[in-house]
XYZ file of C-alpha atoms in Angstrom:
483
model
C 13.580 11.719 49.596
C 13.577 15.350 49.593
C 17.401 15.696 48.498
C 16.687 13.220 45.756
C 17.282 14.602 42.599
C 14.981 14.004 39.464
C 17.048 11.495 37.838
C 17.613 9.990 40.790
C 14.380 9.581 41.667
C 13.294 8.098 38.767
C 15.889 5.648 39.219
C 14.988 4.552 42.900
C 11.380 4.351 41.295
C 12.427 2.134 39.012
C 14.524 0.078 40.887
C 11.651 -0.571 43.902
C 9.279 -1.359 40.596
C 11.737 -3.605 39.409
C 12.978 -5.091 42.580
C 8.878 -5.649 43.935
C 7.879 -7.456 40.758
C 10.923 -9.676 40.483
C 10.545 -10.652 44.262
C 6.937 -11.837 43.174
C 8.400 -13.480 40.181
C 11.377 -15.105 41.996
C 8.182 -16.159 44.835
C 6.665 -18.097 42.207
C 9.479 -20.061 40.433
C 11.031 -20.683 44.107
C 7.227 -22.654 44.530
C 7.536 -23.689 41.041
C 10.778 -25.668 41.811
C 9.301 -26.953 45.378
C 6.316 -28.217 43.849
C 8.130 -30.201 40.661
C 10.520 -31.649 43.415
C 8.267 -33.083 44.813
C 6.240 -34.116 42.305
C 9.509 -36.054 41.151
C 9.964 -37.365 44.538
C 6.240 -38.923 44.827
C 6.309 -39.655 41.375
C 9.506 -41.572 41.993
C 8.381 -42.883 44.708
C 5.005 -44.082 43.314
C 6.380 -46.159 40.599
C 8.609 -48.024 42.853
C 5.597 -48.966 45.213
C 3.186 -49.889 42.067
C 6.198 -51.775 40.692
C 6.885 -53.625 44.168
C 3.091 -54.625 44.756
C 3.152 -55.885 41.078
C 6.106 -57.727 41.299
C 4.930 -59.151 44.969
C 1.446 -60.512 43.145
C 3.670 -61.906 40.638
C 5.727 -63.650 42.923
C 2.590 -64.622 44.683
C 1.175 -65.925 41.780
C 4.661 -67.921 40.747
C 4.801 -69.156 44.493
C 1.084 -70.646 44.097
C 1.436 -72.507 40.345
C 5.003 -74.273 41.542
C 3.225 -75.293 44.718
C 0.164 -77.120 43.591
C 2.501 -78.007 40.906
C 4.751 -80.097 42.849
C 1.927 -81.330 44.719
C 0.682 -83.062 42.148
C 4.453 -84.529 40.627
C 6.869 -83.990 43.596
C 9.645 -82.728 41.306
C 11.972 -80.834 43.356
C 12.898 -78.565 40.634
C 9.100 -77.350 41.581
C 9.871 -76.418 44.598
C 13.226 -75.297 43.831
C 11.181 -72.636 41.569
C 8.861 -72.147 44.526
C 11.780 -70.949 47.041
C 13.118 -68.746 43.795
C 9.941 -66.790 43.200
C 9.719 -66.602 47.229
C 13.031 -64.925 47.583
C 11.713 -62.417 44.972
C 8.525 -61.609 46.711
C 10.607 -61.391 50.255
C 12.283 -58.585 48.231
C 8.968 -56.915 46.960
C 8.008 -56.962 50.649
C 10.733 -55.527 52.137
C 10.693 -52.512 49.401
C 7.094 -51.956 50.886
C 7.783 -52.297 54.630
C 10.916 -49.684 53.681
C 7.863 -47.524 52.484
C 6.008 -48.017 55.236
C 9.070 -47.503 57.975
C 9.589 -44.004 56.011
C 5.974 -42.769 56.880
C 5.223 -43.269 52.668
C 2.447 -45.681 53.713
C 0.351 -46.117 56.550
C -2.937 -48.190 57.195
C -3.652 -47.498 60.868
C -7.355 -48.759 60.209
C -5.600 -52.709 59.401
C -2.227 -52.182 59.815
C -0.296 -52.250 57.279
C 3.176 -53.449 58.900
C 1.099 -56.280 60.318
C -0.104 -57.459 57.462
C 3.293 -57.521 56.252
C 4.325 -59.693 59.046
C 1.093 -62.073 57.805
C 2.422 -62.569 54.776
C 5.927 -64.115 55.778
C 4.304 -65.998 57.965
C 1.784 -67.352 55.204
C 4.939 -67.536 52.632
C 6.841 -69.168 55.477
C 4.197 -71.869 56.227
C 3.512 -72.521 52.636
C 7.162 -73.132 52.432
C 7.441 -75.732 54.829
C 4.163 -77.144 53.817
C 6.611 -78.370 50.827
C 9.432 -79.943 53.110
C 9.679 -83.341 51.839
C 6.082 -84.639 51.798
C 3.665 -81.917 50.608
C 1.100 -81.169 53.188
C -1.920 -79.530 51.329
C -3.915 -79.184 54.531
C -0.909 -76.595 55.268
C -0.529 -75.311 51.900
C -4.188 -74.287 50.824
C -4.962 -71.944 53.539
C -1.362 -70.292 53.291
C -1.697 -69.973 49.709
C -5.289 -68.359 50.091
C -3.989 -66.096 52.826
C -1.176 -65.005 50.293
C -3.595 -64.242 47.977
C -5.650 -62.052 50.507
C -3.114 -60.265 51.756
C -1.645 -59.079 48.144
C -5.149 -57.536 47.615
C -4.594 -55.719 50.902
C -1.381 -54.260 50.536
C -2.237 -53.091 46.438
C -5.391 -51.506 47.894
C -2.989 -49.516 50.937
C -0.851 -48.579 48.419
C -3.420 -47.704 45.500
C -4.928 -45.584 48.489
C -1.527 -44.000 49.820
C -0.799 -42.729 46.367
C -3.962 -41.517 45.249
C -3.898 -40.001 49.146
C -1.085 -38.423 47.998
C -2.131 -37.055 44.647
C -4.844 -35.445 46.299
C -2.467 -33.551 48.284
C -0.139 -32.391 46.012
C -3.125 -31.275 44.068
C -4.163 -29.441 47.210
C -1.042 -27.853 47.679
C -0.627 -26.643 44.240
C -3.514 -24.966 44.663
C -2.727 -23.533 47.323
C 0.644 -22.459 46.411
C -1.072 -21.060 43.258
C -3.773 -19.235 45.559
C -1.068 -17.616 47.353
C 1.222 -16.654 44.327
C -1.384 -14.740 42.730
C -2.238 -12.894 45.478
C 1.403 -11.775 45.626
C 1.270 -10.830 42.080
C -1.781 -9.201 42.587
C 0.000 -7.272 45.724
C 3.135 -6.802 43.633
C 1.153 -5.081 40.791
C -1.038 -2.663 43.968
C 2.154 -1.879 45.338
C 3.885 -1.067 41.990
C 0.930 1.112 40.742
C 0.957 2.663 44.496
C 4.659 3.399 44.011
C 4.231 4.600 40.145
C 1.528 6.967 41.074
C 3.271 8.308 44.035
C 6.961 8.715 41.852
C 4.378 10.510 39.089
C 2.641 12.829 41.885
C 6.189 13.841 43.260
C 7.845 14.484 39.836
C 4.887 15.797 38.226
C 3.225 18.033 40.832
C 6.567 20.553 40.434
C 6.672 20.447 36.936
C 2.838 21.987 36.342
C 4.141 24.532 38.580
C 6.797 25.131 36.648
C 4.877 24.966 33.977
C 1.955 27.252 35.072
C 4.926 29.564 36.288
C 6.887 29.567 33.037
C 3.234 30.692 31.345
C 2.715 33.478 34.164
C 6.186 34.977 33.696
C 4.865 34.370 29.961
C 1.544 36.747 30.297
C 3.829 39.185 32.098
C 1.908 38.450 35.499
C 5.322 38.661 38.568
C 2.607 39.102 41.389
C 2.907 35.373 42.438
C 5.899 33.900 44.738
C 7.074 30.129 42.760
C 6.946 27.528 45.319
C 8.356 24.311 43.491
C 8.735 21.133 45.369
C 9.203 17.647 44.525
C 13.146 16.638 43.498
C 16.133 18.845 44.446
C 17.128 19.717 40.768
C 13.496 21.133 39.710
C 13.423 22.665 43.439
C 16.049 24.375 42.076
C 15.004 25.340 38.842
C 11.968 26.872 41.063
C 14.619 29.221 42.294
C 16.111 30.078 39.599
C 12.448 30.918 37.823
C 11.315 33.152 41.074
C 14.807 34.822 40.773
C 13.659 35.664 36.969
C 10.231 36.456 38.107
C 11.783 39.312 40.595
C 14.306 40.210 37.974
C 11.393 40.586 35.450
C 9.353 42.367 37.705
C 12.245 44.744 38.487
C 12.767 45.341 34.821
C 9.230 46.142 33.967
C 8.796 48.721 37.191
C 11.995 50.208 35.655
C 10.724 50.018 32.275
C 6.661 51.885 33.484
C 9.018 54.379 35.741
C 11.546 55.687 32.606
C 8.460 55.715 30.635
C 6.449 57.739 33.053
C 9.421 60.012 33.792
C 10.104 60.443 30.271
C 6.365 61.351 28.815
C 6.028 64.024 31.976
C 8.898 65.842 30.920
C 8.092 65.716 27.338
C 4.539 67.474 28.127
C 6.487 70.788 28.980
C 8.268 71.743 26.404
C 5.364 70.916 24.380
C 3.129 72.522 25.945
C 5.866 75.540 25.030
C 5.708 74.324 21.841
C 2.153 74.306 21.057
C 1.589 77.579 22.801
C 4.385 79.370 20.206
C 2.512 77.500 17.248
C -0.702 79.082 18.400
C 0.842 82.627 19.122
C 2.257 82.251 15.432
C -1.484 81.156 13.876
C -2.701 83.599 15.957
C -0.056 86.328 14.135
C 0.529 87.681 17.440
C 4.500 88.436 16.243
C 3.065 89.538 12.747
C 1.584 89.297 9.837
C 2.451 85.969 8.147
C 2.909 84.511 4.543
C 0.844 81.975 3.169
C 3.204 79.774 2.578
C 4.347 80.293 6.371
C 0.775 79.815 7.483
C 1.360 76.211 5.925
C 4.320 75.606 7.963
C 2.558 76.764 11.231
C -0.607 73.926 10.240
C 2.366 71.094 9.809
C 4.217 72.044 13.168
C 0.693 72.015 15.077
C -0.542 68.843 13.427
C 2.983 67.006 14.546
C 2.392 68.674 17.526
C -0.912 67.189 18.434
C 0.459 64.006 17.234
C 3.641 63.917 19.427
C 1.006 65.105 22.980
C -1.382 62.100 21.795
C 1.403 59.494 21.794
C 2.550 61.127 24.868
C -0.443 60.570 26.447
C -1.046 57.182 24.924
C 1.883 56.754 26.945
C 0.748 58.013 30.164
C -2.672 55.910 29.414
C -1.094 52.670 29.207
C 1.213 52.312 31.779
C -2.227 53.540 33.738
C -3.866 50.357 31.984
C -0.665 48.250 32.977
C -1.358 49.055 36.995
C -5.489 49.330 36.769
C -5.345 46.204 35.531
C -4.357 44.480 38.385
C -7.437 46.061 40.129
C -10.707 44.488 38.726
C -14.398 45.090 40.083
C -15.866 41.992 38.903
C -19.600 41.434 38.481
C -22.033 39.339 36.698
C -21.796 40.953 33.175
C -24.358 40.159 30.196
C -21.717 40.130 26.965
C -25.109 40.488 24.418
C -25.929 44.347 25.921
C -22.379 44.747 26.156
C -21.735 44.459 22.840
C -24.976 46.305 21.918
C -23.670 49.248 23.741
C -19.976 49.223 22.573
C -21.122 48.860 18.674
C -24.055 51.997 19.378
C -20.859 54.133 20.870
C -18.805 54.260 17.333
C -21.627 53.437 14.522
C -20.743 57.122 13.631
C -17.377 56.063 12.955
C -18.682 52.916 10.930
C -21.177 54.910 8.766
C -18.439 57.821 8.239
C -16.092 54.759 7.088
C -19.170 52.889 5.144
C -18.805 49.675 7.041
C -21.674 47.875 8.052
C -21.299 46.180 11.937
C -23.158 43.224 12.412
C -23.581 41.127 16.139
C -24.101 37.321 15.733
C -25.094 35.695 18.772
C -24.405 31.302 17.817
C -27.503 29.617 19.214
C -27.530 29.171 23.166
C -25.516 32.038 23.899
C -27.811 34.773 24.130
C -27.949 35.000 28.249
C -24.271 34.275 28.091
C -22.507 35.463 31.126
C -19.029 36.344 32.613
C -17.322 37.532 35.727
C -15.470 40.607 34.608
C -15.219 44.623 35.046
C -17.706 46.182 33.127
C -15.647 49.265 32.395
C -12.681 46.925 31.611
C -13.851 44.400 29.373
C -16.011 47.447 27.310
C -12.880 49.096 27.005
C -11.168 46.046 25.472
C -14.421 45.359 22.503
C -13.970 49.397 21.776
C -10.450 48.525 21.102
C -10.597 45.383 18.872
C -14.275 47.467 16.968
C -12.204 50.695 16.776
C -8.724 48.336 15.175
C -11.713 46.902 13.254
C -13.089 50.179 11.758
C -9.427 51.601 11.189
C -8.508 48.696 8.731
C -11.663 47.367 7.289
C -12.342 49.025 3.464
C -15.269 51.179 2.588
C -18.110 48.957 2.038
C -17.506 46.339 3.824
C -18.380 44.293 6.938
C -17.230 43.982 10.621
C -19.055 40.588 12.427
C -18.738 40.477 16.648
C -19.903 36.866 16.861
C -20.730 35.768 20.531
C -20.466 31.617 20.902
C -18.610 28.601 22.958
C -15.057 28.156 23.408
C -12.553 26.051 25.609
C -12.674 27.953 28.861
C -16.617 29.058 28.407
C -17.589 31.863 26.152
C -15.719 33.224 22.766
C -16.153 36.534 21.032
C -14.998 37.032 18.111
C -14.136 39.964 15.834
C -13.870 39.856 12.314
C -13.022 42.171 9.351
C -12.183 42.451 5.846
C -9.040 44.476 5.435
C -5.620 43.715 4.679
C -5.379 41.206 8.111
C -2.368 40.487 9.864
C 0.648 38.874 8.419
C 1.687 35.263 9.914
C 5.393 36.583 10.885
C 3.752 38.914 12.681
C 0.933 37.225 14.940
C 2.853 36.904 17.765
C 4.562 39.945 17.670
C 0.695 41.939 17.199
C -0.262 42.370 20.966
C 2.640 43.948 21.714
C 2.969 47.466 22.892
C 4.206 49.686 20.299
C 3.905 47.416 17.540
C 2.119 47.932 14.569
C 1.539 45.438 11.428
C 3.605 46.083 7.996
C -0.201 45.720 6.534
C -1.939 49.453 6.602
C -5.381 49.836 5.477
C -6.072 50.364 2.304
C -7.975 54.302 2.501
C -7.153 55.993 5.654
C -9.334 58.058 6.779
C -8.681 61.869 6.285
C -7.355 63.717 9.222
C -6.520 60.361 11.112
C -3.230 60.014 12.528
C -1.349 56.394 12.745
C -2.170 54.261 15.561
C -0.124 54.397 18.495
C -0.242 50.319 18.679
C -0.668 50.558 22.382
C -4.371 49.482 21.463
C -4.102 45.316 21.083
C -1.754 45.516 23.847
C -4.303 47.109 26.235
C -6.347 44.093 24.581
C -4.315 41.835 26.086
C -3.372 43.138 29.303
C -7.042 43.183 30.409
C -8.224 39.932 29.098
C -4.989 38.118 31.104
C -5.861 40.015 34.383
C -9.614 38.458 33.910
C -7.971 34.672 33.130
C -8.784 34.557 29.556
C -6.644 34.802 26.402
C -6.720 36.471 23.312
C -5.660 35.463 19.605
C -5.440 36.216 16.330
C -6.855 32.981 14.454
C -6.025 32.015 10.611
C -9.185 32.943 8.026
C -8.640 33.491 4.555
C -9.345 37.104 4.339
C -9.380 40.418 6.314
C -8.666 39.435 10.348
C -10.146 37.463 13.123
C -9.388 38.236 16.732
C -10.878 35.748 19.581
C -11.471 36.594 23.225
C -11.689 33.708 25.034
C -13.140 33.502 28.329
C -14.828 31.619 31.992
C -18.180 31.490 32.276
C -19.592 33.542 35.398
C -20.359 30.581 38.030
């Protein structure tokens, strides 16, 4: 089974399903068959015996009215009637004693071939009791005796075939007894088979799956094992092989970037020294108008060290956040403490922060790094701040969501447009949308601030989104609670 491939296996699956359900079926209209050939056979065979007894008593009864007929007016067409009606009832009787040769019928209790052999002799004496003179000291008792022994032999035979009812009816239900428990086994055995087809074609496909999302959330740390079928074995392979190739890029990726922002902090560091020899006038006197020149190159010149170090920063966040000292952390104080850090910010902005805590989440409780997770509400309050208008409102809401615990962050600035929500976590990226009054002195974001967002909350196993609201925008951590 293990060089099976997934169409393959579906087929054999379907096949055995097929083949153990039709063998139960075929099972029951085999005994289906058995049981209405028989039930022909007896049926058959039942008529002819009911029709032989009746036409026997008949006989019997024919055999009786010629008799005392020609005893009482000796007309030998009488008893020619007599020996015409006996011939029939020899017949009847030889039909039964078949029947009773076959096994059909069987009276061990009074046998039943003896009183066969009774009844000639009774027909036989009554016969000769009519031989020229009529002898009714002869014919009476013969005549009775007929009578008896017709009573007899519809009794065996009303017996025999209600005997024999009873059995087929005992068989039937027996045969029925025994088909449904082979249905019933057919059914286990097809569910066993289904479940165990769905386990081995299944079972590799959440991996794949789980690894497609992992490769996804840019986590390459763990090895893709994918069993079941040969084809999705090999599609594991060929994932893994992306997952090293991926990995490979992104070392190459954090190494040029390294490389890149360490040699761009010397010659700035030139740079910035020169601007401040030249505001310092240390070459000479200089021009107003020159003095303006010096303030632009410094400003860009701060601005081009703080992306370079925003640079440096996260592709520090990218490997620290592989390395998480998890404890019991109360998110309430947490975000208590992260609001208190940058209210200076929010009153020198005029936005008003509010915490809403959704009733039975005020112990709420998660498993994370302190330091971490802080780091990621400063992030989403300080994105908050930057694009939220004078005057207006920024909610953390703490409540319940799919894996545990949600907290959400809410402005009312320009938002995020819907082209652009999966592109927003990013690094690098910032939204077409700016705010709407900048504050003065504040350089652009370096949009390396969402991503750090992101990067932490998938190292702690939760997710973060931008959710749809009809003004401003509303980011959602979500995640465990802290067992």
């Amino acid at each position: 089974m293990p060089r099976l491939s997934f169409r393959a296996t579906l087929l054999a699956s379907f096949l055995l399903i097929a083949g153990i359900l039709g063998a139960a079926a075929v099972s029951g209209w085999l005994a289906l068959e058995d049981f209405a050939r028989r039930s022909r056979d007896s049926s058959a065979t039942a008529l002819g015996l009911t029709t032989a007894v009746q036409q026997l008593g008949e006989r019997t009864v024919d055999m009786e009215r010629s008799a005392r007929q020609f005893v009482v007016l000796e007309d030998p067409a009488l008893r020619q009637r007599f020996a015409v009606a006996h011939t029939e009832a020899v017949a009847a009787l030889d039909r039964l004693e078949s029947a009773a040769t076959s096994g059909f019928l069987s009276l061990p209790e009074a046998g039943f071939k003896a009183e066969l052999a009774s009844w000639r002799q009774a027909a036989d004496a009554a016969h000769g009791a009519l031989e020229d003179k009529p002898d009714t000291g002869r014919l009476q008792p013969a005549l009775a005796r007929l009578a008896e022994l017709n009573g007899h032999l519809a009794g065996a035979v009303r017996s025999r075939i209600e005997e024999d009812n009873r059995r087929q009816l005992d068989a039937l239900d027996h045969r029925r007894e025994r088909l449904a428990q082979q249905v019933l086994a057919a059914i286990a055995a097809a569910f066993v088979l289904a479940g165990l087809t769905g386990w081995w074609v299944v079972r590799p496909l959440r991996r794949i799956g789980r690894g497609i999302a992992a490769l996804g959330e840019g986590r390459f740390d763990r090895r893709m094992n994918v069993g079941g079928p040969a084809d999705l074995r090999e599609i594991g392979h060929r994932l893994d092989w992306l997952r090293l190739r991926l990995a490979d890029l992104e070392a190459n990726r954090a190494r040029v970037l390294r490389h890149v922002s360490h040699e761009l902090k010397t010659p700035l560091a030139s740079l910035r020294e020169g601007v401040a020899l030249l505001q310092d006038e240390v070459a000479g006197p200089t021009s107003p108008r020159q003095q303006e020149v010096i303030r632009i190159l410094d400003h860009n010149a701060r601005t081009l060290q703080e992306r370079i170090e925003h640079l440096l920063d996260y592709n520090a966040t990218l490997f620290d956040a592989r390395r998480l000292s998890r404890r019991r952390v109360a998110l309430a104080p947490l975000v208590a403490a992260v609001v208190e850090e940058q209210r200076l910010q929010a009153e020198a902005r005029r936005v008003t922060i509010k915490v809403e805590t959704l009733p039975g989440q005020d112990n709420a409780a998660v498993l994370a790094d302190e330091g971490k997770l802080k780091l990621v509400l400063g992030n989403l309050l300080a994105n908050a701040l930057a694009y939220a208008p004078p005057g207006s409102t920024v909610r953390f809401r703490l409540g319940a969501g799919p894996q545990g615990v949600a907290i959400d962050c809410l402005d009312e600035g320009p938002g995020v447009a819907a082209e652009e929500v999966e592109r927003i976590f990013d690094p690098f990226f910032q939204g077409s949308r700016r705010p709407a009054e900048p504050l003065r002195g504040k350089a652009g974001g370096s949009g390396l601030g969402l991503a750090i967002v992101r990067e932490f909350i998938v190292a702690h196993g939760g997710r973060v989104a931008v959710l749809p609201t009809p003004q401003g925008a509303h980011f959602r951590i979500d995640l465990p609670h802290a067992r």
